[in-house]
Amino acid sequence: MTLYTGSQLALEYFKKAGIKHVFGIPGHGNAALTDVLYDMKKDMEFIPIKHEQYGGHMADGYFRANRKTPAIVTTSVGPGATNLATALATAYVDSSTFIALTGDIQTYLLGKGIFQEIERQFQSDYINAMRHFTKRAYFVTDVRQLPNAISNGLKEAVCGRPGPVLIGLPMNIQTDTIDVDINSIPLVLQVGRIRPDREKIIEAAKLLVSSERPFILVGGGVVMSDATEELVKLAELLGAPVATTFRGDAKGSFPETHELYVFSVGNIGNPVANKLASEADVILAIGVTFSDETTSSYVRGITFNIPPTKVIQIDIDPHEIGKNYPVEIGIWADAKTALAELYEAVESLGKRGKNISEYTKRIREMKQQWFNEVEELRKQAPMGIPALTKILRENLSNDTIITLSAGLPQEIFSQLWITDKPRTFISSGGFSTMGFALPAAIGAKLAVGDTPVIAIEGDGSFLMNNIELLTASQQNLPVITIILNNYGWISIRDLQIRNFEHRLIGTEFRDRRGNLKAPSFEKIAKGYGAEYFKAETPEEVISTVKSALKISDTPSVIEIMIENKFPYSGTKAYGYWDIPRRSGTSDKEVRSSR
């Protein structure tokens, strides 16, 4: 038995679990916790962030890049803690995780309305507010509760479908002492894989083998389960096209240079995936939530025809099975084990022999037609984002990790970026959070070491989070931030053009005289200690990227002046998205570009 303070016990336990990074800002509400980190420098690195939301995104990016070990975020009480809300929600929706250790007021003062307490409805009501954005939330009111909270909190964070966990630590709990053997506290990081029901697997195999036009739809669950190898084997055995969803980190779960890959379905997917999905007689969906972006807002015939298309849905979370579409066969299981067993079952029944060669030939022809269409789009706007996806892809290594915030960069890179490796495309796709990419890139860089990490930011998103360049500079992290500067919230500007008859308000960065006005990104970058480059031509994009990649001990910023004239500012949308429009605006106008 050893005498620990609450702070010592929590951090020593998480150190034992292999956690090596804590992101945070010291305040009076977590001063005792951060003081313990002073003596743990060799084992647990404290990263002094500049805003709590972005510390949460750093921890989120850290986990998405490794999918094994989470990180910790610590905040003070009050606004420092509430600043975490967006980061918690972003990780929760995209099934990522981190552990938040937030300070709170002393338990013996609960309900008095002291400094930074929210108590008009319930004493210290912060946890009640945040629990909606977490997989599990704990409020420790006695230090004797702490072993249970840290043990179960860690298990909840990483086991099953991951999600962020919040542990509220009142200030006196951080300093109260407890006599405990830390080795007696359960340490559960893995609980094994959920194996599927054998009868359901056999039913699914029979349905797939008898299918004329099978289609495989992949979500982030395949990446979480490390199931790429099993997915490829099954797709090849079936001769089935594979598409990914817009949300989460699905891209890279299936090699995107593979002849069976048809990119993404949905609103900003492509005509190949949408056509094949709508014609499919059986869809095998793995780790998919069937959100509106993926389904073209559930309008029949644009992306899916369910029913009569039959759905086999595999998910680690039974909540998702049959949530948005009826399923022919629902399988509650881990993606890796389910795909492995499904492959064996299909193989034992005999390879699907119905028109595989003709089906795959048609897929190739449809893809080539779409590729040609994309090339024409790129020719029309050599400095448009579709063109930049190709330029960057051709000049970055295959293991490069890119991170993306909400807006046109996220939409267009999701549609056109090509990657053969999981965990290299990190996007805030589910909650679609602006300000995500740079801090997520910092977290990812800490997780992967020498692997290049590049944040693809719009100028609007970068204005939200650029303060974290100082964090990257202080940590000597060679994270590259590419700012796609189009002078505004152009994804929404384009929406106003399409849906609201060109009635623009608040979406272009202009002064009162109507002149375009943006800050000096060069001064911002250099002011935080980052290197700065600017590119206005495709050739300059290539040269500046190569220069930035050579920098080994400091962050860099590349400002790329991109096309902002509608419709060349965006890409082509092939599906449908149910969002407001001004009366009289036609579907054709809305779907003309994105």
Coordinates of C-alpha atoms in Angstrom, one line a residue, residues 26 33 64 84 89 98 125 202 206 264 275 333 352 358 399 468 492 533 548 551 564 585-586:
P26 CA -2.6 25.1 -15.6
L33 CA -2.7 18.0 -10.8
R64 CA -6.6 8.9 -34.5
L84 CA -13.5 21.6 -24.1
A89 CA -18.2 16.5 -29.2
F98 CA -9.1 11.2 -25.1
D125 CA -23.5 21.4 -13.0
I202 CA -23.5 -17.9 -42.9
K206 CA -25.2 -16.9 -48.9
S264 CA -17.1 8.0 -51.8
K275 CA -24.7 4.8 -59.4
A333 CA -19.3 -7.7 -34.1
R352 CA -19.5 -15.7 -56.6
E358 CA -18.3 -7.8 -66.7
D399 CA 2.7 7.7 -45.5
E468 CA -1.4 26.9 -31.6
I492 CA -21.0 28.9 -47.3
F533 CA 6.1 30.4 -47.7
A548 CA 8.8 23.0 -46.0
I551 CA 12.6 21.7 -42.1
N564 CA -12.4 31.8 -55.3
T585 CA -34.3 27.7 -56.2
S586 CA -34.2 24.5 -58.2

